[in-house]
Amino acid sequence: MASPLANAGFSDALVILGAAGLVIPAFARAKISPVIGFIMVGLLVGPFGLGALVVDYPWLYHFTISDPHAIEPFAEFGIVLLLFSIGLELSFKRLWSMRRLVFGVGAAELIGAGGAIGIGLHMLTGLDWPGSMALGIALALSSTALVLPIAGTSGPVGRTAFAMLLFEDLALVPIIFILGALGPMAAAGGLAGFARVGGAAVLTVAILFVGGRFFLPRLFAQAARTKSPELFLAASLLVVIAASLATGAVGLSPIVGALIAGLLIAETDYHSEVEVITAPFKGLALGVFLITVGMSVDLRAVAADWGAYFLGISAVVAVKAAVTFVLLRLAGIRGGVAVETGVLMGSPSETTLIVLGAAAQAQLIAPGLASFWQTVTAIGLTITPLLSMLGKRAARGLEQRSDLPDAEISPEGPGTVVIGFGRVGRMVCDMLTVHGQPYVAVEANIDAVMAARAEGYPVIFGDVVRPELVDRLNLGRAKALILTMDDPVLSVTLTRRVRGWVPELTIVARARDTAHAAELYKAGASDAVPETLESSLQLAEAVLTDLGVAVGPVIASIHQKRDELRQEIKAAAEMVALPRLKRVRRGAATGEVAEI
């Protein structure tokens, strides 16, 4: 008798959960985006991967997705929850402040990129104008489900990309209706039907806003009073699913309803709790969507006609990136942000598949042509994380060549050089300023550099991995080098390199712990400051004092613990003298050294 668990649903669930619990942490450990991880899992376990071998090797059934269409609803739910979480991070005030990007640049990008691709298809392939423009608009769409998890919504690139993606999501349904009206089989009343559905959509959205303002605070207040996480989760999912079904029922995309639900909850006092409690569902459901993307790529078909697919995806990415870059520059967006956003938005979208299906159903494009561009879309979705990395590199190169005002290094020397201008680096620079010590800071994050320069800090944009930048710093005339970046390997490598160049230079480095401090001392650091050590000792001293323990014994025990750790660092670094965990100061007149 067969086990009740021996069915396709449980087998597919095992594969998905196995991917989430085993494969993705391995990708994260290798510092590879989980987005790529889930897509690669889809390639592996899908019908064109191991699934094609199940007939010959039945045992592979338990390691493949047996019915790809069965998990599609969960993939759609992942996209819905993604838009819901984005809405939670927004507010009506912030959304209104983005209106110029949403309805200005967003509309221009969709129309401009779609028109350019459509014209190119018409001229190169001879496809008629309605079909060419339908394909152009479909390929001009970009992936909300992939772009926003990569770029976020808080940084310059994320905010810009989100504004354009929001317009595309709002324009999806009008696009589909217009395609239906253009089709030769469309009913004579197609435009009237479009107007009718548009009116119903506006009414539904208005009802959601008004009802949500009145109903949601009361619903979540009742759920909060029960102090039941299960009930709070149920209320959250009820709201997002009901809003999605409402907008879907009148012809709008369900993700519009999810976004509205998030916006409404963001205005309540419960948005933080809702965001935390729904996050695991969003991550897992979005992972299912990414797996379905990977499953749709037939590598054999791509290999058989790789030239055409390569040309198709390259042309789409190039046109969209160029159009987006030009429009963002005209809108006053900085060059680095514009180029990174353009490249990131270059690939097609999951909604491209919807528009392609609508165009094929309206007989604007042939089924074979639609199938080709569906595969191009799947490939584009797969390479989106790679486009993100390419965009970052292009932005960095553009910013380095830009004529932004840069901090000047005096021929007499830069004073103190601070590598890294994060939280730690900024505080160090503030203290140098207080005591009148000249310095130059170096930071690889261009947004942090621009913000620091606007506040008057002398910060240079650059990556210290490049030897030419280190040469430019004129460390031979520097008074000290301070390494504050949170990269243990790079800090050790840079310490060793600079110590070989400038043997007498004072090098003070931020260390994660005592083991890292020992590595820095071995590499030649004058002083290494273990951040976890000092913060732990200060916390212990504060709590013991607050508990009523006498100050004298507390300070003595703190000194004893610090001495023990000094011995550990000395042994690990094979040092003759003990390292300094306390700072020292020199008398201005006598040169005497005193511990602080």
Coordinates of C-alpha atoms in Angstrom, one line a residue:
M1 CA 0.0 0.0 0.0
A2 CA 1.4 3.4 -1.0
S3 CA 2.2 5.8 1.7
P4 CA -0.1 8.9 1.8
L5 CA 3.1 11.0 1.7
A6 CA 4.2 9.4 -1.6
N7 CA 2.7 12.0 -3.9
A8 CA 3.9 14.7 -6.2
G9 CA 3.0 17.6 -3.8
F10 CA 5.1 16.3 -1.0
S11 CA 8.0 15.4 -3.4
D12 CA 8.0 18.9 -4.9
A13 CA 7.8 20.5 -1.4
L14 CA 10.8 18.4 -0.3
V15 CA 12.8 19.7 -3.3
I16 CA 11.8 23.3 -2.7
L17 CA 12.5 23.2 1.1
G18 CA 15.8 21.3 0.4
A19 CA 16.8 24.1 -1.9
A20 CA 16.0 26.8 0.7
G21 CA 17.6 25.0 3.6
L22 CA 20.7 23.5 2.0
V23 CA 21.6 25.0 -1.4
I24 CA 20.9 28.6 -0.7
P25 CA 23.1 28.8 2.5
A26 CA 25.9 27.3 0.4
F27 CA 25.6 30.0 -2.2
A28 CA 25.4 32.7 0.6
R29 CA 28.6 31.2 2.1
A30 CA 30.3 31.6 -1.3
K31 CA 29.0 35.2 -1.4
I32 CA 26.8 34.4 -4.4
S33 CA 23.3 36.1 -4.6
P34 CA 20.5 33.8 -3.4
V35 CA 18.6 35.0 -6.5
I36 CA 21.2 33.1 -8.7
G37 CA 21.0 30.2 -6.3
F38 CA 17.2 29.7 -6.7
I39 CA 17.4 30.1 -10.5
M40 CA 20.2 27.5 -10.7
V41 CA 18.1 25.1 -8.6
G42 CA 15.3 25.6 -11.1
L43 CA 17.6 24.8 -14.0
L44 CA 18.8 21.7 -12.2
V45 CA 15.5 20.1 -11.0
G46 CA 13.2 21.3 -13.8
P47 CA 11.9 19.3 -16.8
F48 CA 14.9 20.4 -18.9
G49 CA 17.4 19.4 -16.2
L50 CA 17.3 16.2 -14.0
G51 CA 13.6 16.0 -14.8
A52 CA 14.4 14.8 -18.3
L53 CA 16.3 11.8 -16.9
V54 CA 13.5 10.5 -14.6
V55 CA 12.3 8.0 -17.3
D56 CA 15.7 6.4 -17.3
Y57 CA 16.5 6.8 -13.7
P58 CA 13.2 6.7 -11.7
W59 CA 15.0 7.5 -8.4
L60 CA 15.6 11.0 -9.6
Y61 CA 11.8 11.6 -9.2
H62 CA 12.4 12.5 -5.6
F63 CA 15.0 15.2 -6.6
T64 CA 13.0 17.0 -9.3
I65 CA 9.8 19.1 -9.7
S66 CA 7.4 16.6 -11.3
D67 CA 4.7 19.2 -12.2
P68 CA 6.1 22.7 -12.9
H69 CA 2.6 24.2 -13.3
A70 CA 1.5 23.0 -9.9
I71 CA 3.9 25.4 -8.1
E72 CA 3.1 28.4 -10.3
P73 CA 0.4 29.7 -7.8
F74 CA 3.0 29.8 -5.1
A75 CA 5.3 31.7 -7.4
E76 CA 2.6 34.3 -8.1
F77 CA 2.0 34.5 -4.3
G78 CA 5.7 35.3 -3.9
I79 CA 5.4 38.3 -6.2
V80 CA 2.3 39.4 -4.4
L81 CA 4.1 39.3 -1.0
L82 CA 7.1 41.1 -2.5
L83 CA 4.9 44.1 -3.6
F84 CA 3.1 44.0 -0.3
S85 CA 6.4 44.3 1.6
I86 CA 7.5 47.1 -0.7
G87 CA 4.2 48.9 0.2
L88 CA 5.0 48.5 3.9
E89 CA 8.3 50.3 3.4
L90 CA 6.6 53.2 1.7
S91 CA 4.1 55.9 2.8
F92 CA 1.7 58.1 0.8
K93 CA 4.0 61.1 1.5
R94 CA 7.0 59.3 0.0
L95 CA 5.0 57.9 -2.9
W96 CA 3.8 61.4 -3.7
S97 CA 7.3 62.7 -3.6
M98 CA 8.2 60.2 -6.3
R99 CA 5.5 61.2 -8.7
R100 CA 7.9 62.9 -11.1
L101 CA 9.9 59.7 -11.5
V102 CA 6.9 57.4 -11.6
F103 CA 4.8 59.2 -14.2
G104 CA 7.6 61.2 -15.8
V105 CA 10.7 59.0 -16.2
G106 CA 8.7 55.8 -15.8
A107 CA 6.3 56.5 -18.6
A108 CA 9.1 57.9 -20.8
E109 CA 11.3 54.8 -20.2
L110 CA 8.5 52.3 -21.1
I111 CA 7.4 54.2 -24.2
G112 CA 10.9 55.1 -25.3
A113 CA 12.5 51.7 -24.8
G114 CA 9.4 49.9 -26.2
G115 CA 9.3 52.2 -29.2
A116 CA 13.0 51.7 -29.9
I117 CA 12.8 47.9 -29.7
G118 CA 9.6 47.9 -31.8
I119 CA 11.2 50.0 -34.6
G120 CA 14.3 47.8 -34.6
L121 CA 12.2 44.6 -34.9
H122 CA 10.1 46.1 -37.7
M123 CA 13.2 47.2 -39.7
L124 CA 15.3 44.0 -39.1
T125 CA 12.6 41.3 -39.3
G126 CA 9.8 42.9 -41.4
L127 CA 7.3 42.2 -38.7
D128 CA 4.2 44.4 -39.1
W129 CA 3.9 47.5 -36.9
P130 CA 1.2 46.2 -34.4
G131 CA 3.3 43.1 -33.8
S132 CA 6.6 45.0 -33.6
M133 CA 5.2 47.5 -31.1
A134 CA 3.5 44.8 -29.0
L135 CA 6.9 42.9 -28.8
G136 CA 8.7 46.2 -28.0
I137 CA 6.5 47.1 -25.1
A138 CA 6.6 43.6 -23.8
L139 CA 10.4 43.5 -23.8
A140 CA 10.6 47.0 -22.4
L141 CA 9.1 45.8 -19.1
S142 CA 11.6 45.0 -16.2
S143 CA 11.3 42.5 -13.4
T144 CA 10.0 43.9 -10.1
A145 CA 10.5 40.5 -8.5
L146 CA 14.2 40.4 -9.2
V147 CA 15.3 44.1 -9.4
L148 CA 13.9 45.2 -6.1
P149 CA 15.4 42.4 -4.0
I150 CA 18.8 43.2 -5.5
A151 CA 18.6 47.0 -5.4
G152 CA 16.3 47.6 -2.5
T153 CA 14.1 50.7 -2.2
S154 CA 16.2 52.9 0.1
G155 CA 19.3 53.7 -2.0
P156 CA 19.5 56.0 -5.0
V157 CA 19.4 53.1 -7.5
G158 CA 16.6 51.3 -5.6
R159 CA 14.4 54.4 -5.4
T160 CA 14.9 55.2 -9.1
A161 CA 14.3 51.6 -10.2
F162 CA 11.2 51.3 -8.0
A163 CA 9.6 54.4 -9.5
M164 CA 9.9 53.1 -13.0
L165 CA 8.8 49.6 -12.0
L166 CA 5.8 51.0 -10.3
F167 CA 4.6 52.7 -13.4
E168 CA 5.1 49.5 -15.4
D169 CA 3.0 47.5 -12.9
L170 CA 0.3 50.1 -13.1
A171 CA 0.4 50.1 -17.0
L172 CA 0.3 46.3 -17.3
V173 CA -3.5 46.0 -17.6
P174 CA -4.0 48.9 -20.0
I175 CA -1.3 47.4 -22.2
I176 CA -3.1 44.0 -22.3
F177 CA -6.4 45.7 -23.2
I178 CA -4.9 47.8 -25.9
L179 CA -3.3 44.7 -27.4
G180 CA -6.7 43.0 -27.4
A181 CA -8.2 46.0 -29.1
L182 CA -5.5 46.0 -31.8
G183 CA -5.9 42.3 -32.6
P184 CA -7.8 41.3 -35.7
M185 CA -10.1 39.0 -33.6
A186 CA -10.9 41.7 -31.1
A187 CA -14.5 42.6 -30.7
A188 CA -15.8 45.9 -32.1
G189 CA -16.5 47.1 -28.6
G190 CA -12.9 46.6 -27.4
L191 CA -12.3 50.2 -26.4
A192 CA -15.7 50.4 -24.7
G193 CA -14.8 47.3 -22.7
F194 CA -11.5 48.9 -21.8
A195 CA -13.2 52.0 -20.5
R196 CA -15.7 49.9 -18.6
V197 CA -12.9 47.9 -16.9
G198 CA -10.9 51.1 -16.2
G199 CA -13.8 52.6 -14.4
A200 CA -14.4 49.5 -12.3
A201 CA -10.7 49.5 -11.5
V202 CA -10.7 53.1 -10.3
L203 CA -13.8 52.4 -8.2
T204 CA -12.2 49.3 -6.6
V205 CA -9.0 51.1 -5.7
A206 CA -11.0 53.9 -4.2
I207 CA -13.0 51.4 -2.1
L208 CA -9.7 49.8 -0.9
F209 CA -8.3 53.1 0.2
V210 CA -11.4 54.3 2.0
G211 CA -12.2 50.9 3.5
G212 CA -8.6 50.2 4.5
R213 CA -8.3 53.5 6.3
F214 CA -11.4 52.7 8.4
F215 CA -11.1 48.9 8.7
L216 CA -7.4 48.0 9.0
P217 CA -6.6 49.8 12.3
R218 CA -9.5 48.1 14.0
L219 CA -8.7 44.7 12.6
F220 CA -5.1 44.8 13.7
A221 CA -6.0 46.3 17.1
Q222 CA -8.2 43.2 17.7
A223 CA -5.5 40.8 16.5
A224 CA -2.9 42.6 18.8
R225 CA -5.2 42.3 21.8
T226 CA -5.3 38.5 21.5
K227 CA -1.4 38.4 21.7
S228 CA -1.6 35.5 19.3
P229 CA 1.1 35.6 16.5
E230 CA -1.0 33.1 14.5
L231 CA -4.0 35.4 14.5
F232 CA -1.9 38.4 13.6
L233 CA -0.3 36.5 10.7
A234 CA -3.7 35.3 9.6
A235 CA -5.0 38.9 9.6
S236 CA -2.0 40.1 7.6
L237 CA -2.4 37.4 4.9
L238 CA -6.1 38.0 4.8
V239 CA -5.6 41.7 4.0
V240 CA -3.0 41.1 1.2
I241 CA -4.9 38.3 -0.4
A242 CA -8.3 40.0 -0.3
A243 CA -6.8 43.2 -1.8
S244 CA -5.1 41.2 -4.5
L245 CA -8.2 39.3 -5.4
A246 CA -10.2 42.6 -5.5
T247 CA -7.9 44.2 -8.0
G248 CA -7.6 41.0 -10.0
A249 CA -11.3 40.6 -10.2
V250 CA -11.8 44.0 -12.0
G251 CA -8.9 43.5 -14.5
L252 CA -6.0 45.1 -12.6
S253 CA -2.9 43.1 -11.7
P254 CA -3.1 41.4 -8.3
I255 CA 0.3 43.0 -7.4
V256 CA -1.4 46.4 -7.5
G257 CA -3.8 45.3 -4.8
A258 CA -0.9 44.0 -2.7
L259 CA 1.0 47.3 -3.0
I260 CA -2.1 49.2 -1.9
A261 CA -2.6 46.9 1.1
G262 CA 1.1 47.5 2.1
L263 CA 0.7 51.3 1.7
L264 CA -2.4 51.2 3.9
I265 CA -0.8 49.1 6.7
A266 CA 2.3 51.3 6.5
E267 CA 0.1 54.2 7.8
T268 CA -0.9 52.2 10.9
D269 CA 1.0 51.5 14.1
Y270 CA 1.3 47.8 13.2
H271 CA 3.4 48.0 10.1
S272 CA 6.7 46.8 11.7
E273 CA 5.0 43.7 13.3
V274 CA 3.3 42.9 10.0
E275 CA 6.6 43.2 8.1
V276 CA 8.5 40.9 10.5
I277 CA 5.8 38.3 10.6
T278 CA 5.3 38.0 6.9
A279 CA 9.0 38.1 5.9
P280 CA 9.6 34.3 6.0
F281 CA 6.6 33.7 3.7
K282 CA 7.8 36.4 1.3
G283 CA 11.3 35.0 1.0
L284 CA 10.2 31.4 0.5
A285 CA 7.4 32.2 -2.0
L286 CA 9.7 34.5 -3.9
G287 CA 12.3 31.6 -4.0
V288 CA 9.6 29.4 -5.6
F289 CA 9.1 32.0 -8.3
L290 CA 12.8 32.1 -9.0
I291 CA 12.8 28.3 -9.3
T292 CA 10.0 28.5 -11.9
V293 CA 12.1 30.9 -13.9
G294 CA 15.1 28.5 -13.9
M295 CA 12.8 25.6 -14.9
S296 CA 11.6 27.5 -18.0
V297 CA 15.0 27.6 -19.6
D298 CA 15.7 24.7 -22.0
L299 CA 19.5 24.7 -22.2
R300 CA 19.5 22.3 -25.2
A301 CA 17.3 24.6 -27.3
V302 CA 19.5 27.6 -26.3
A303 CA 22.7 25.7 -27.2
A304 CA 21.3 24.7 -30.6
D305 CA 20.6 28.3 -31.6
W306 CA 22.7 30.2 -29.2
G307 CA 23.7 32.9 -31.6
A308 CA 20.1 34.1 -32.1
Y309 CA 19.4 34.0 -28.4
F310 CA 22.6 35.9 -27.6
L311 CA 21.8 38.5 -30.1
G312 CA 18.2 38.9 -28.9
I313 CA 19.1 39.3 -25.2
S314 CA 22.1 41.6 -25.9
A315 CA 20.0 43.9 -28.1
V316 CA 17.2 44.2 -25.6
V317 CA 19.6 44.9 -22.7
A318 CA 21.6 47.4 -24.7
V319 CA 18.6 49.4 -25.9
K320 CA 16.9 49.5 -22.5
A321 CA 20.0 50.4 -20.7
A322 CA 20.8 53.2 -23.1
V323 CA 17.3 54.7 -23.1
T324 CA 17.1 54.5 -19.3
F325 CA 20.5 56.1 -18.9
V326 CA 19.7 59.0 -21.2
L327 CA 16.3 59.7 -19.6
L328 CA 17.7 59.6 -16.0
R329 CA 20.5 61.9 -17.0
L330 CA 18.0 64.3 -18.5
A331 CA 16.0 64.1 -15.2
G332 CA 19.1 65.2 -13.3
I333 CA 20.1 61.8 -11.9
R334 CA 23.8 61.4 -11.2
G335 CA 25.8 59.5 -13.9
G336 CA 26.8 56.6 -11.7
V337 CA 23.2 56.0 -10.5
A338 CA 21.9 56.4 -14.1
V339 CA 24.2 53.8 -15.6
E340 CA 23.8 51.3 -12.8
T341 CA 20.0 51.6 -12.9
G342 CA 19.9 51.3 -16.7
V343 CA 22.0 48.1 -16.8
L344 CA 20.1 46.6 -13.9
M345 CA 16.7 47.3 -15.6
G346 CA 18.0 46.0 -19.0
S347 CA 16.6 42.5 -18.9
P348 CA 12.9 41.7 -19.6
S349 CA 10.3 40.9 -16.9
E350 CA 8.1 38.1 -15.7
T351 CA 5.2 40.3 -16.8
T352 CA 6.8 40.2 -20.3
L353 CA 5.6 36.6 -20.5
I354 CA 2.0 37.8 -19.7
V355 CA 2.1 40.5 -22.5
L356 CA 3.7 38.1 -25.0
G357 CA 0.8 35.6 -24.3
A358 CA -1.8 38.4 -24.8
A359 CA -0.1 39.5 -28.1
A360 CA -0.1 35.9 -29.3
Q361 CA -3.7 35.4 -28.3
A362 CA -4.7 38.6 -30.2
Q363 CA -2.8 37.1 -33.3
L364 CA -0.4 40.1 -33.3
I365 CA 2.6 37.8 -33.3
A366 CA 3.0 34.1 -34.3
P367 CA 3.2 31.4 -31.7
G368 CA 6.7 30.4 -32.8
L369 CA 8.0 34.0 -32.4
A370 CA 6.3 34.3 -29.0
S371 CA 8.0 31.1 -27.9
F372 CA 11.4 32.4 -29.0
W373 CA 11.0 35.7 -27.0
Q374 CA 9.7 33.8 -24.0
T375 CA 13.0 31.9 -23.9
V376 CA 14.9 35.2 -24.3
T377 CA 12.9 36.6 -21.4
A378 CA 13.7 33.6 -19.2
I379 CA 17.4 34.0 -20.0
G380 CA 17.2 37.7 -19.2
L381 CA 15.6 37.0 -15.9
T382 CA 18.4 34.5 -15.1
I383 CA 21.2 37.0 -15.9
T384 CA 19.6 39.9 -13.9
P385 CA 22.0 39.4 -10.9
L386 CA 25.0 39.4 -13.3
L387 CA 23.7 42.6 -14.9
S388 CA 23.5 44.1 -11.4
M389 CA 27.2 43.4 -10.9
L390 CA 28.1 44.7 -14.4
G391 CA 26.1 47.9 -13.6
K392 CA 28.0 48.5 -10.4
R393 CA 31.3 48.1 -12.2
A394 CA 30.2 50.5 -14.9
A395 CA 29.0 53.0 -12.4
R396 CA 32.2 52.9 -10.5
G397 CA 34.3 53.4 -13.6
L398 CA 32.1 56.3 -14.7
E399 CA 32.3 58.0 -11.3
Q400 CA 36.1 57.6 -11.3
R401 CA 36.3 59.4 -14.6
S402 CA 33.9 62.1 -13.6
D403 CA 34.9 65.7 -12.8
L404 CA 33.6 65.6 -9.2
P405 CA 35.5 67.8 -6.8
D406 CA 38.1 65.6 -5.1
A407 CA 40.0 66.0 -1.9
E408 CA 43.5 67.3 -2.6
I409 CA 46.6 65.7 -1.2
S410 CA 49.3 68.2 -0.2
P411 CA 52.8 67.6 -1.7
E412 CA 54.1 67.8 1.9
G413 CA 52.0 64.7 2.7
P414 CA 48.3 63.9 3.5
G415 CA 48.7 63.9 7.3
T416 CA 46.7 60.9 8.5
V417 CA 45.1 58.6 5.9
V418 CA 41.8 57.0 6.9
I419 CA 40.8 54.0 4.8
G420 CA 37.0 53.5 5.0
F421 CA 34.4 56.2 5.8
G422 CA 31.7 54.3 7.5
R423 CA 30.5 54.7 11.1
V424 CA 33.9 54.0 12.5
G425 CA 35.9 56.0 10.0
R426 CA 33.6 59.0 10.3
M427 CA 34.1 59.1 14.1
V428 CA 37.9 58.8 13.7
C429 CA 37.8 61.7 11.3
D430 CA 35.7 63.8 13.6
M431 CA 38.2 63.3 16.4
L432 CA 41.1 64.2 14.1
T433 CA 39.3 67.4 13.2
V434 CA 38.6 68.3 16.9
H435 CA 42.4 68.1 17.6
G436 CA 43.4 69.9 14.4
Q437 CA 45.1 67.0 12.7
P438 CA 45.0 67.0 8.9
Y439 CA 43.7 63.9 7.2
V440 CA 42.4 62.4 4.0
A441 CA 39.7 59.6 4.0
V442 CA 39.2 57.0 1.2
E443 CA 35.9 55.3 0.6
A444 CA 34.7 52.9 -2.2
N445 CA 31.0 53.7 -1.9
I446 CA 30.3 56.7 -4.2
D447 CA 27.0 57.6 -2.4
A448 CA 28.9 57.8 1.0
V449 CA 31.6 59.9 -0.7
M450 CA 29.1 62.3 -2.2
A451 CA 27.2 62.7 1.1
A452 CA 30.5 63.2 3.0
R453 CA 31.8 65.8 0.6
A454 CA 28.5 67.7 0.9
E455 CA 29.2 67.9 4.6
G456 CA 32.7 69.2 4.1
Y457 CA 34.7 66.0 4.8
P458 CA 37.9 65.6 2.6
V459 CA 37.0 62.1 1.2
I460 CA 38.5 60.5 -2.0
F461 CA 36.5 58.0 -4.0
G462 CA 38.5 54.9 -4.8
D463 CA 39.2 51.2 -4.1
V464 CA 42.3 50.5 -2.1
V465 CA 42.6 47.1 -3.8
R466 CA 44.1 49.1 -6.8
P467 CA 47.8 49.7 -6.2
E468 CA 47.7 53.0 -8.2
L469 CA 45.3 54.5 -5.6
V470 CA 47.6 53.6 -2.7
D471 CA 50.5 55.2 -4.6
R472 CA 48.4 58.4 -5.1
L473 CA 48.0 58.7 -1.3
N474 CA 51.7 59.5 -0.9
L475 CA 52.0 57.3 2.2
G476 CA 55.7 57.9 2.3
R477 CA 55.0 61.4 3.7
A478 CA 51.9 60.4 5.8
K479 CA 52.0 60.6 9.6
A480 CA 49.7 57.6 10.1
L481 CA 47.5 55.1 8.3
I482 CA 44.2 54.1 9.9
L483 CA 42.3 51.1 8.5
T484 CA 38.6 51.2 9.6
M485 CA 37.0 49.0 6.8
D486 CA 35.1 45.9 7.9
D487 CA 37.0 43.5 5.6
P488 CA 39.4 41.4 7.6
V489 CA 41.3 39.9 4.6
L490 CA 41.7 43.2 2.9
S491 CA 42.9 45.0 6.1
V492 CA 45.6 42.3 6.7
T493 CA 46.7 42.4 3.0
L494 CA 46.9 46.2 2.9
T495 CA 48.8 46.3 6.2
R496 CA 51.4 43.8 4.9
R497 CA 51.7 45.7 1.6
V498 CA 52.1 49.2 3.1
R499 CA 54.5 47.9 5.8
G500 CA 56.8 46.6 3.0
W501 CA 56.7 50.0 1.3
V502 CA 56.9 52.3 4.4
P503 CA 58.6 50.5 7.3
E504 CA 58.4 53.4 9.7
L505 CA 54.7 54.4 9.2
T506 CA 52.3 54.1 12.1
I507 CA 49.5 51.7 11.0
V508 CA 46.5 51.5 13.3
A509 CA 43.9 48.9 12.2
R510 CA 40.4 48.0 13.2
A511 CA 40.2 44.3 14.2
R512 CA 37.1 42.1 14.6
D513 CA 38.5 40.0 17.5
T514 CA 41.7 38.9 19.1
A515 CA 42.5 36.4 16.4
H516 CA 42.2 39.1 13.7
A517 CA 44.3 41.4 15.8
A518 CA 47.0 38.8 16.0
E519 CA 47.0 38.5 12.1
L520 CA 47.3 42.3 11.8
Y521 CA 50.2 42.4 14.2
K522 CA 51.9 39.6 12.2
A523 CA 51.3 41.7 9.0
G524 CA 53.1 44.7 10.6
A525 CA 50.4 46.8 12.2
S526 CA 51.6 49.2 14.9
D527 CA 48.4 48.8 16.8
A528 CA 45.2 46.7 16.3
V529 CA 42.0 47.5 18.1
P530 CA 39.7 44.5 18.6
E531 CA 36.2 46.1 18.5
T532 CA 34.4 43.2 20.1
L533 CA 37.0 43.0 22.9
E534 CA 36.8 46.7 24.0
S535 CA 33.0 46.9 23.7
S536 CA 32.6 43.7 25.7
L537 CA 34.9 44.9 28.5
Q538 CA 33.1 48.3 28.7
L539 CA 29.7 46.5 28.8
A540 CA 30.9 44.3 31.6
E541 CA 32.3 47.2 33.5
A542 CA 29.0 49.2 33.2
V543 CA 26.8 46.3 34.3
L544 CA 28.9 45.3 37.2
T545 CA 29.0 48.9 38.5
D546 CA 25.2 49.2 38.1
L547 CA 24.7 46.0 40.0
G548 CA 26.5 47.6 43.0
V549 CA 29.9 46.0 42.8
A550 CA 32.6 48.2 44.1
V551 CA 34.4 50.2 41.3
G552 CA 37.9 49.3 42.5
P553 CA 37.5 45.5 42.1
V554 CA 35.6 45.9 38.8
I555 CA 38.4 48.0 37.3
A556 CA 41.0 45.5 38.6
S557 CA 39.2 42.6 37.0
I558 CA 38.8 44.5 33.7
H559 CA 42.6 45.1 33.7
Q560 CA 43.3 41.5 34.5
K561 CA 41.0 40.3 31.7
R562 CA 42.7 42.7 29.2
D563 CA 46.1 41.4 30.3
E564 CA 45.0 37.8 29.7
L565 CA 43.8 38.8 26.2
R566 CA 47.1 40.6 25.5
Q567 CA 48.9 37.4 26.3
E568 CA 46.7 35.5 23.9
I569 CA 47.3 37.9 21.1
K570 CA 51.1 37.8 21.9
A571 CA 51.1 34.0 21.6
A572 CA 49.0 34.0 18.5
A573 CA 51.1 36.6 16.8
E574 CA 54.4 35.2 18.1
M575 CA 55.4 38.6 19.4
V576 CA 58.2 39.3 21.8
A577 CA 56.6 42.4 23.3
L578 CA 53.0 42.6 24.5
P579 CA 50.6 44.4 22.1
R580 CA 49.0 47.6 23.2
L581 CA 45.3 47.2 24.0
K582 CA 45.5 50.6 25.8
R583 CA 46.2 53.8 24.0
V584 CA 49.4 55.8 24.9
R585 CA 50.1 59.5 24.8
R586 CA 53.3 61.4 24.6
G587 CA 54.0 64.5 26.6
A588 CA 54.4 67.5 24.3
A589 CA 57.6 68.7 26.1
T590 CA 59.1 65.7 27.8
G591 CA 58.2 63.0 25.3
E592 CA 57.2 60.8 28.3
V593 CA 54.8 58.0 27.5
A594 CA 51.8 57.5 29.7
E595 CA 49.1 54.9 29.6
I596 CA 45.5 56.2 29.3

